[in-house]
Coordinates of C-alpha atoms (C1' of nucleotides) in Angstrom, one line a residue:
Chain D
X260 CA 181.8 119.8 116.0
X261 CA 183.8 117.0 114.4
X262 CA 183.8 117.1 110.6
X263 CA 183.0 113.6 109.4
X264 CA 183.2 113.6 105.6
X265 CA 184.8 111.8 102.7
X266 CA 186.4 114.8 101.2
X267 CA 186.4 118.6 100.8
X268 CA 183.1 120.4 100.8
X269 CA 181.5 120.8 97.4
X270 CA 181.1 124.2 95.7
X271 CA 177.7 125.5 94.7
X272 CA 178.2 124.5 91.1
X273 CA 179.3 121.0 92.0
X274 CA 176.2 120.6 94.1
X275 CA 174.0 121.8 91.3
X276 CA 175.5 119.2 89.0
X277 CA 175.0 116.4 91.5
X278 CA 171.5 117.5 92.2
X279 CA 170.9 117.2 88.5
X280 CA 172.5 113.7 88.4
X281 CA 170.2 112.7 91.2
X282 CA 167.1 114.0 89.5
X283 CA 168.0 112.6 86.1
X284 CA 169.0 109.2 87.4
X285 CA 165.7 109.1 89.3
X286 CA 163.8 110.1 86.2
X287 CA 165.6 108.0 83.5
X288 CA 167.5 105.4 85.5
X289 CA 171.2 105.2 85.9
X290 CA 172.0 103.6 82.6
X291 CA 169.5 105.6 80.5
X292 CA 170.5 108.9 82.0
X293 CA 172.6 111.0 79.7
X294 CA 175.3 113.6 80.4
X295 CA 173.3 115.9 78.2
X296 CA 170.4 115.4 80.5
X297 CA 172.5 116.6 83.4
X298 CA 173.7 119.6 81.3
X299 CA 170.2 120.5 80.6
X300 CA 168.8 120.0 84.0
X301 CA 171.7 121.6 85.9
X302 CA 172.3 124.5 83.6
X303 CA 176.0 123.7 83.9
X304 CA 177.8 123.3 80.6
X305 CA 179.3 120.1 79.4
X306 CA 182.9 121.4 79.6
X307 CA 182.4 122.5 83.2
X308 CA 181.0 119.2 84.3
X309 CA 184.0 117.3 82.9
X310 CA 186.3 119.8 84.5
X311 CA 184.7 119.4 87.9
X312 CA 184.4 115.7 87.6
X313 CA 187.2 114.4 85.4
X314 CA 186.6 110.9 84.3
X315 CA 183.1 111.3 83.2
X316 CA 180.0 109.4 83.9
X317 CA 181.1 106.9 86.5
X318 CA 183.0 109.6 88.4
X319 CA 179.7 111.6 88.5
X320 CA 177.8 108.7 90.0
X321 CA 180.5 108.0 92.5
X322 CA 180.6 111.6 93.6
X323 CA 176.8 111.5 94.1
X324 CA 177.0 108.4 96.2
X325 CA 179.7 109.9 98.3
X326 CA 177.7 113.1 98.9
X327 CA 174.5 111.2 99.7
X328 CA 176.3 108.9 102.1
X329 CA 177.9 112.0 103.7
X330 CA 174.5 113.5 104.2
X331 CA 173.0 110.3 105.4
X332 CA 175.5 109.8 108.2
X333 CA 175.6 113.5 109.1
X334 CA 171.9 113.5 109.7
X335 CA 172.1 110.2 111.5
X336 CA 174.8 111.4 113.8
X337 CA 172.9 114.5 114.6
X338 CA 169.9 112.4 115.7
X339 CA 172.1 110.1 117.8
X340 CA 174.4 112.7 119.3
X341 CA 172.2 113.6 122.3
X342 CA 171.8 110.0 123.5
X343 CA 173.6 109.2 126.7
X344 CA 173.6 105.5 127.4
X345 CA 175.1 103.0 124.9
X346 CA 171.7 101.4 124.6
X347 CA 170.1 104.6 123.5
X348 CA 172.9 105.4 121.1
X349 CA 172.6 102.1 119.3
X350 CA 168.8 102.0 119.3
X351 CA 168.6 105.5 118.0
X352 CA 171.2 104.8 115.3
X353 CA 169.6 101.7 114.1
X354 CA 166.0 102.9 114.2
X355 CA 167.0 106.3 112.7
X356 CA 169.0 104.7 109.9
X357 CA 166.2 102.2 109.1
X358 CA 163.6 105.0 109.0
X359 CA 165.8 107.2 106.8
X360 CA 166.3 104.3 104.4
X361 CA 162.5 103.7 104.3
X362 CA 161.8 107.4 103.7
X363 CA 164.3 107.8 100.9
X364 CA 162.3 108.2 97.8
X365 CA 165.3 108.2 95.5
X366 CA 166.5 105.0 97.0
X367 CA 163.1 103.4 96.6
X368 CA 162.7 104.6 93.0
X369 CA 166.2 103.3 92.1
X370 CA 165.6 99.9 93.8
X371 CA 162.4 99.5 91.9
X372 CA 163.8 100.7 88.5
X373 CA 167.3 99.2 88.6
X374 CA 167.6 96.7 91.4
X375 CA 170.9 95.4 90.1
X376 CA 172.9 98.5 90.4
X377 CA 171.3 99.6 93.6
X378 CA 171.5 96.3 95.4
X379 CA 175.1 96.0 94.4
X380 CA 175.7 99.3 96.2
X381 CA 173.9 98.1 99.3
X382 CA 175.2 94.6 99.5
X383 CA 178.5 94.2 97.7
X384 CA 180.4 97.0 96.2
X385 CA 179.2 99.8 98.5
X386 CA 179.3 97.9 101.8
X387 CA 182.9 98.6 102.7
X388 CA 182.4 102.3 102.2
X389 CA 179.1 102.2 104.2
X390 CA 180.8 100.4 107.0
X391 CA 183.7 102.9 106.9
X392 CA 181.5 105.9 107.1
X393 CA 179.3 104.4 109.7
X394 CA 182.4 103.7 111.7
X395 CA 183.8 107.1 111.2
X396 CA 180.5 108.7 112.1
X397 CA 179.4 106.7 115.1
X398 CA 182.6 105.4 116.7
X399 CA 183.3 108.6 118.5
X400 CA 180.0 108.2 120.3
X401 CA 180.3 104.5 121.0
X402 CA 184.0 104.3 121.8
X403 CA 183.7 105.9 125.3
X404 CA 181.5 103.0 126.3
X405 CA 183.2 100.0 124.5
X406 CA 186.6 101.2 123.4
X407 CA 187.6 101.5 119.8
X408 CA 188.0 97.9 118.8
X409 CA 184.7 96.7 120.2
X410 CA 183.0 99.8 118.8
X411 CA 184.2 99.0 115.3
X412 CA 183.0 95.4 115.5
X413 CA 179.6 96.4 116.9
X414 CA 179.1 99.1 114.3
X415 CA 180.1 96.7 111.5
X416 CA 177.5 94.2 112.6
X417 CA 174.8 96.8 113.2
X418 CA 175.3 98.3 109.8
X419 CA 175.0 95.0 108.1
X420 CA 171.9 94.1 110.0
X421 CA 170.3 97.4 109.3
X422 CA 170.8 97.0 105.6
X423 CA 169.6 93.4 105.6
X424 CA 166.4 94.1 107.6
X425 CA 165.7 97.1 105.4
X426 CA 166.0 95.1 102.2
X427 CA 164.2 92.0 103.6
X428 CA 162.0 92.9 106.5
X429 CA 161.4 90.2 109.0
X430 CA 158.1 89.4 110.8
X431 CA 160.1 88.9 113.9
X432 CA 161.4 92.4 114.4
X433 CA 160.9 95.9 113.0
X434 CA 164.1 97.9 113.2
X435 CA 162.2 101.0 112.3
X436 CA 160.2 100.7 115.6
X437 CA 162.1 101.5 118.8
X438 CA 159.9 99.3 120.9
X439 CA 160.6 96.3 118.7
X440 CA 164.2 97.1 118.0
X441 CA 165.4 97.7 121.6
X442 CA 164.8 94.2 123.0
X443 CA 166.2 92.8 119.7
X444 CA 169.4 94.8 120.1
X445 CA 169.9 94.4 123.8
X446 CA 171.4 90.9 123.8
X447 CA 173.7 91.9 121.0
X448 CA 174.9 94.8 123.1
X449 CA 175.6 92.6 126.1
X450 CA 177.6 90.3 123.7
X451 CA 179.8 93.2 122.7
X452 CA 180.2 94.7 126.2
X453 CA 183.5 94.3 128.0
X454 CA 183.4 91.4 130.5
X455 CA 184.6 93.6 133.3
X456 CA 181.4 95.6 133.2
X457 CA 179.0 92.8 132.3
X458 CA 176.6 91.8 135.1
X459 CA 177.0 88.1 134.5
Chain P
X150 CA 126.4 94.6 69.3
X151 CA 128.0 96.9 66.8
X152 CA 131.8 96.4 66.5
X153 CA 133.5 99.8 66.6
X154 CA 137.1 99.2 66.1
X155 CA 140.0 100.4 64.0
X156 CA 141.0 97.0 62.6
X157 CA 141.0 93.3 63.1
X158 CA 141.2 91.9 66.6
X159 CA 144.7 91.3 67.9
X160 CA 146.0 87.8 68.6
X161 CA 147.3 86.8 72.0
X162 CA 150.9 87.3 71.0
X163 CA 150.3 90.7 69.6
X164 CA 148.5 91.7 72.8
X165 CA 151.4 90.4 74.9
X166 CA 153.8 92.5 72.8
X167 CA 151.7 95.7 73.1
X168 CA 151.3 95.1 76.8
X169 CA 155.1 95.0 77.0
X170 CA 155.4 98.2 75.0
X171 CA 153.0 99.9 77.3
X172 CA 154.9 98.8 80.4
X173 CA 158.3 99.6 79.0
X174 CA 157.3 103.0 77.7
X175 CA 155.8 103.7 81.1
X176 CA 159.0 102.6 82.8
X177 CA 161.6 104.1 80.5
X178 CA 159.7 106.6 78.4
X179 CA 158.9 106.4 74.8
X180 CA 162.3 107.5 73.5
X181 CA 164.4 105.5 76.0
X182 CA 162.4 102.4 75.5
X183 CA 164.3 99.8 73.5
X184 CA 163.0 97.0 71.3
X185 CA 165.1 94.6 73.4
X186 CA 163.2 95.9 76.4
X187 CA 160.0 94.8 74.7
X188 CA 161.6 91.4 73.8
X189 CA 162.6 90.8 77.4
X190 CA 159.4 91.9 79.0
X191 CA 157.0 90.3 76.5
X192 CA 158.9 87.0 76.1
X193 CA 158.3 87.3 72.4
X194 CA 161.4 87.1 70.2
X195 CA 162.8 90.0 68.2
X196 CA 162.0 88.3 64.9
X197 CA 158.4 87.7 65.8
X198 CA 157.9 91.3 66.9
X199 CA 159.1 92.6 63.6
X200 CA 157.0 90.1 61.7
X201 CA 153.8 91.0 63.6
X202 CA 154.5 94.8 63.4
X203 CA 156.6 95.4 60.2
X204 CA 158.1 98.8 60.2
X205 CA 159.5 98.6 63.7
X206 CA 159.5 101.0 66.5
X207 CA 157.0 103.6 65.3
X208 CA 154.6 101.0 64.1
X209 CA 154.7 99.4 67.5
X210 CA 153.7 102.7 69.2
X211 CA 151.1 103.4 66.6
X212 CA 149.5 100.0 67.2
X213 CA 149.5 100.6 70.9
X214 CA 147.8 104.0 70.5
X215 CA 145.2 102.3 68.3
X216 CA 144.5 99.6 70.8
X217 CA 144.3 101.9 73.7
X218 CA 141.9 104.2 71.9
X219 CA 139.8 101.2 70.9
X220 CA 139.6 100.2 74.5
X221 CA 138.9 103.7 75.7
X222 CA 135.9 104.2 73.5
X223 CA 134.6 100.7 73.9
X224 CA 134.4 101.3 77.7
X225 CA 133.0 104.7 77.2
X226 CA 130.3 103.5 74.9
X227 CA 129.4 100.8 77.3
X228 CA 128.9 103.4 80.0
X229 CA 126.8 105.6 77.8
X230 CA 124.8 103.0 76.0
X231 CA 122.0 102.7 78.6
X232 CA 121.3 106.4 78.7
X233 CA 118.0 107.5 77.1
X234 CA 117.7 111.2 76.7
X235 CA 120.2 113.2 74.7
X236 CA 121.1 115.1 77.8
X237 CA 122.1 112.0 79.7
X238 CA 124.0 110.5 76.8
X239 CA 126.1 113.6 76.4
X240 CA 126.7 114.2 80.1
X241 CA 127.6 110.6 80.7
X242 CA 130.0 110.6 77.8
X243 CA 131.8 113.7 78.8
X244 CA 131.9 113.0 82.5
X245 CA 132.9 109.3 81.8
X246 CA 135.6 110.3 79.4
X247 CA 137.0 113.0 81.7
X248 CA 137.1 110.5 84.6
X249 CA 138.7 107.8 82.5
X250 CA 141.4 110.3 81.4
X251 CA 142.0 111.3 85.0
X252 CA 142.2 107.7 86.2
X253 CA 144.6 106.7 83.4
X254 CA 147.9 106.1 85.2
X255 CA 149.8 105.4 82.0
X256 CA 148.6 108.7 80.5
X257 CA 149.6 110.6 83.6
X258 CA 153.0 109.0 83.7
X259 CA 153.6 109.8 80.1
X260 CA 152.4 113.3 80.4
X261 CA 154.7 113.9 83.3
X262 CA 157.7 112.2 81.8
X263 CA 157.4 113.2 78.1
X264 CA 154.9 116.0 77.8
X265 CA 156.0 116.7 74.2
X266 CA 155.1 113.4 72.7
X267 CA 151.9 112.9 74.7
X268 CA 150.6 116.4 74.2
X269 CA 151.1 116.1 70.5
X270 CA 148.9 113.0 70.6
X271 CA 146.2 114.8 72.5
X272 CA 146.2 118.1 70.8
X273 CA 147.7 117.9 67.3
X274 CA 148.6 114.7 65.6
X275 CA 146.2 112.5 67.5
X276 CA 143.2 114.7 67.4
X277 CA 141.8 113.7 64.1
X278 CA 141.8 110.1 65.1
X279 CA 140.3 110.8 68.4
X280 CA 137.5 112.7 66.8
X281 CA 137.0 109.9 64.3
X282 CA 136.8 107.3 66.9
X283 CA 134.6 109.3 69.2
X284 CA 132.3 109.9 66.2
X285 CA 132.2 106.3 65.2
X286 CA 131.6 105.2 68.8
X287 CA 129.0 107.7 69.9
X288 CA 127.2 108.9 66.7
X289 CA 125.0 105.8 66.7
X290 CA 123.7 106.8 70.1
X291 CA 123.3 110.5 69.3
X292 CA 122.1 110.4 65.7
X293 CA 118.6 109.3 66.6
X294 CA 118.2 112.6 68.5
X295 CA 120.1 115.0 66.3
X296 CA 120.6 113.4 62.9
X297 CA 124.0 112.4 61.6
X298 CA 125.3 115.9 60.6
X299 CA 124.5 117.6 63.9
X300 CA 125.7 114.6 65.8
X301 CA 129.1 114.7 64.2
X302 CA 129.4 118.4 64.9
X303 CA 128.4 118.0 68.5
X304 CA 130.7 115.1 69.2
X305 CA 133.6 117.0 67.5
X306 CA 133.1 120.0 69.9
X307 CA 132.6 117.8 73.0
X308 CA 135.7 115.8 72.3
X309 CA 137.8 118.9 72.0
X310 CA 136.3 120.4 75.1
X311 CA 136.8 117.3 77.1
X312 CA 140.5 117.2 76.1
X313 CA 141.0 120.8 76.8
X314 CA 139.4 120.7 80.3
X315 CA 141.3 117.6 81.1
X316 CA 144.6 119.1 80.2
X317 CA 143.8 122.5 81.7
X318 CA 141.1 122.3 84.3
X319 CA 139.0 125.4 84.8
X320 CA 137.8 126.8 88.1
X321 CA 134.5 127.5 86.4
X322 CA 133.4 123.9 85.6
X323 CA 134.5 120.3 86.4
X324 CA 133.7 118.0 83.6
X325 CA 134.4 115.0 85.8
X326 CA 131.5 116.0 88.0
X327 CA 128.0 115.4 86.7
X328 CA 126.4 118.1 88.7
X329 CA 128.9 120.6 87.4
X330 CA 129.0 119.4 83.9
X331 CA 125.3 119.1 83.2
X332 CA 124.4 122.8 83.4
X333 CA 127.6 123.6 81.5
X334 CA 126.7 121.3 78.7
X335 CA 122.9 122.1 78.6
X336 CA 123.2 125.4 76.6
X337 CA 125.5 123.8 74.2
X338 CA 123.1 121.0 73.6
X339 CA 120.3 123.5 72.9
X340 CA 122.6 125.2 70.4
X341 CA 123.0 121.9 68.5
X342 CA 119.4 120.8 68.7
X343 CA 117.3 121.2 65.5
X344 CA 115.2 124.4 65.6
X345 CA 112.0 122.4 65.1
X346 CA 112.3 120.9 68.6
X347 CA 113.9 123.9 70.3
X348 CA 111.6 125.6 72.8
X349 CA 112.7 129.1 71.9
Chain F
dT51 C1' 156.4 60.5 57.6
dG52 C1' 157.0 64.8 55.5
dA53 C1' 155.3 69.5 54.6
dC54 C1' 154.4 73.7 56.7
dG55 C1' 153.3 77.8 59.6
dG56 C1' 154.8 80.0 63.7
dT57 C1' 158.3 81.0 66.8
dG58 C1' 163.0 81.6 69.5
dA59 C1' 167.7 82.5 69.4
dG60 C1' 171.0 85.1 67.7
dA61 C1' 174.4 86.9 64.1
dC62 C1' 175.0 90.7 61.0
dG63 C1' 176.0 95.4 59.0
dT64 C1' 174.4 100.0 59.5
dC65 C1' 173.8 104.2 61.6
dG66 C1' 172.6 107.5 65.1
dG67 C1' 173.7 109.4 69.2
dG68 C1' 176.1 109.7 73.4
dC69 C1' 180.8 110.1 74.9
dG70 C1' 184.9 112.7 76.3
dT71 C1' 188.0 116.3 74.5
dC72 C1' 188.9 120.7 72.8
dT73 C1' 188.5 125.5 71.2
dT74 C1' 186.5 130.0 71.4
dA75 C1' 184.1 133.7 73.2
dG76 C1' 181.8 135.9 76.9
dT77 C1' 181.6 137.6 81.8
dG78 C1' 182.8 139.1 86.2
dT79 C1' 186.6 140.3 89.5
dC80 C1' 190.8 142.2 91.2
Chain K
dG223 C1' 194.4 144.5 81.4
dA224 C1' 195.2 140.0 83.5
dC225 C1' 192.9 136.3 85.2
dA226 C1' 189.6 132.6 86.6
dC227 C1' 185.6 130.6 85.4
dT228 C1' 182.0 129.4 82.4
dA229 C1' 178.7 128.6 78.2
dA230 C1' 178.3 127.0 73.8
dG231 C1' 179.2 123.9 70.7
dA232 C1' 182.3 121.5 67.2
dC233 C1' 184.9 117.2 66.7
dG234 C1' 186.0 112.3 66.1
dC235 C1' 185.3 107.9 68.3
dC236 C1' 182.8 104.1 69.3
dC237 C1' 179.2 101.6 71.5
dG238 C1' 174.8 100.0 71.2
dA239 C1' 170.1 99.9 69.2
dC240 C1' 168.0 99.2 64.9
dG241 C1' 166.0 96.3 61.4
dT242 C1' 167.1 92.2 58.6
dC243 C1' 168.2 87.7 58.0
dT244 C1' 169.2 82.8 58.8
dC245 C1' 168.6 78.6 61.1
dA246 C1' 166.8 75.3 64.3
dC247 C1' 162.9 73.8 66.7
dC248 C1' 158.2 72.6 67.7
dG249 C1' 153.4 71.4 66.9
dT250 C1' 149.8 70.4 63.5
dC251 C1' 147.8 68.4 59.7
dA252 C1' 147.7 65.8 55.5

DNA sequence: TGACGGTGAGACGTCGGGCGTCTTAGTGTC
DNA sequence: GACACTAAGACGCCCGACGTCTCACCGTCA
């Protein structure tokens, strides 16, 4: 199994700290969360936290975002991996990602409590990383059908569309519903398919 | 209609401020809530807030507690007022209060987020005031059956029991359910009834 | 028109508390 | 006994929230 990750695996202590950051930020909000909150909730001492995540506060949040994105795409890839046709791969990826986003309670809470920070991560600052991880995670599955370049372009577009339709659902299509998503994605797939295999 | 209240009526601006305090404290928690949050949410300027509630922060919370208690007992009294027998008065009051407590989203959120502060208001610091308001609100209805002294004693006990069973429900009785509460309260009522009218 | 009460906007100094760093002592392992 | 790792907490710094104050603005009433 190919390891798709943004860095080395986290130790148990690091995970406990990030769990605490997640819970505290959900409870108090990013800005109102305190390092001492994390100390108390995680049971890990102040000194240890700063040794594991040198740079403080912002490094902590960054590490959490990396871990959550890692998990997100690991699960997504697992869902998609068994698909055979390009159509199925893409539909499963988009529908699965949309549903995962909708089911993410932490994401929902953060979007409600601090839309500024969260939206920035989903639409501006965080997008390059999201695209990068989506590409790293899904390109291996798509490339055999489209080749690397077209794969990257397709995944780029799909990631952006998935985020947009998650943030602002459209009455025209529901990307969380396979029956609705498939015909919506089909023409886009034809657009990206190499002309040699296109039927017209 | 008898006015049972802890002070003069609030102006529109004061209510807007307290609404904002309620929303902000629910959102951020009592301690993490900022006066500037209240300014932003209420649309009332900093200077005006301090002029309306001189003393700052704690005065603001105190005013909110007073207002909410006023409303609580005003609604409770309205529910109870039409009852005729002492039994009905007491059962309606206890069941109504229990249900109101259970339905209070702000109370639930605060209890979950900051149990320390909230429990203190329900079990230590706030109890005298709660008893006082319950007495002021309900004594007029009960006194005609029991006289003022016994009424005060009964209401004191019932208020404490209502709070206790709300905070720590018992498998033996559900004070939010009339059918369960009535037989539970009946013997207590006999205990408080004047011996001249007691049947044994 | 001018006086006046009520309000918004925001500057100001103060002070608490959260920050990031550091030291010390304790614990488990080899 | 050496070593790695951690908890506990002291330390100074500095930001930001606090409460106060001033000023300008607006509507009302004399």
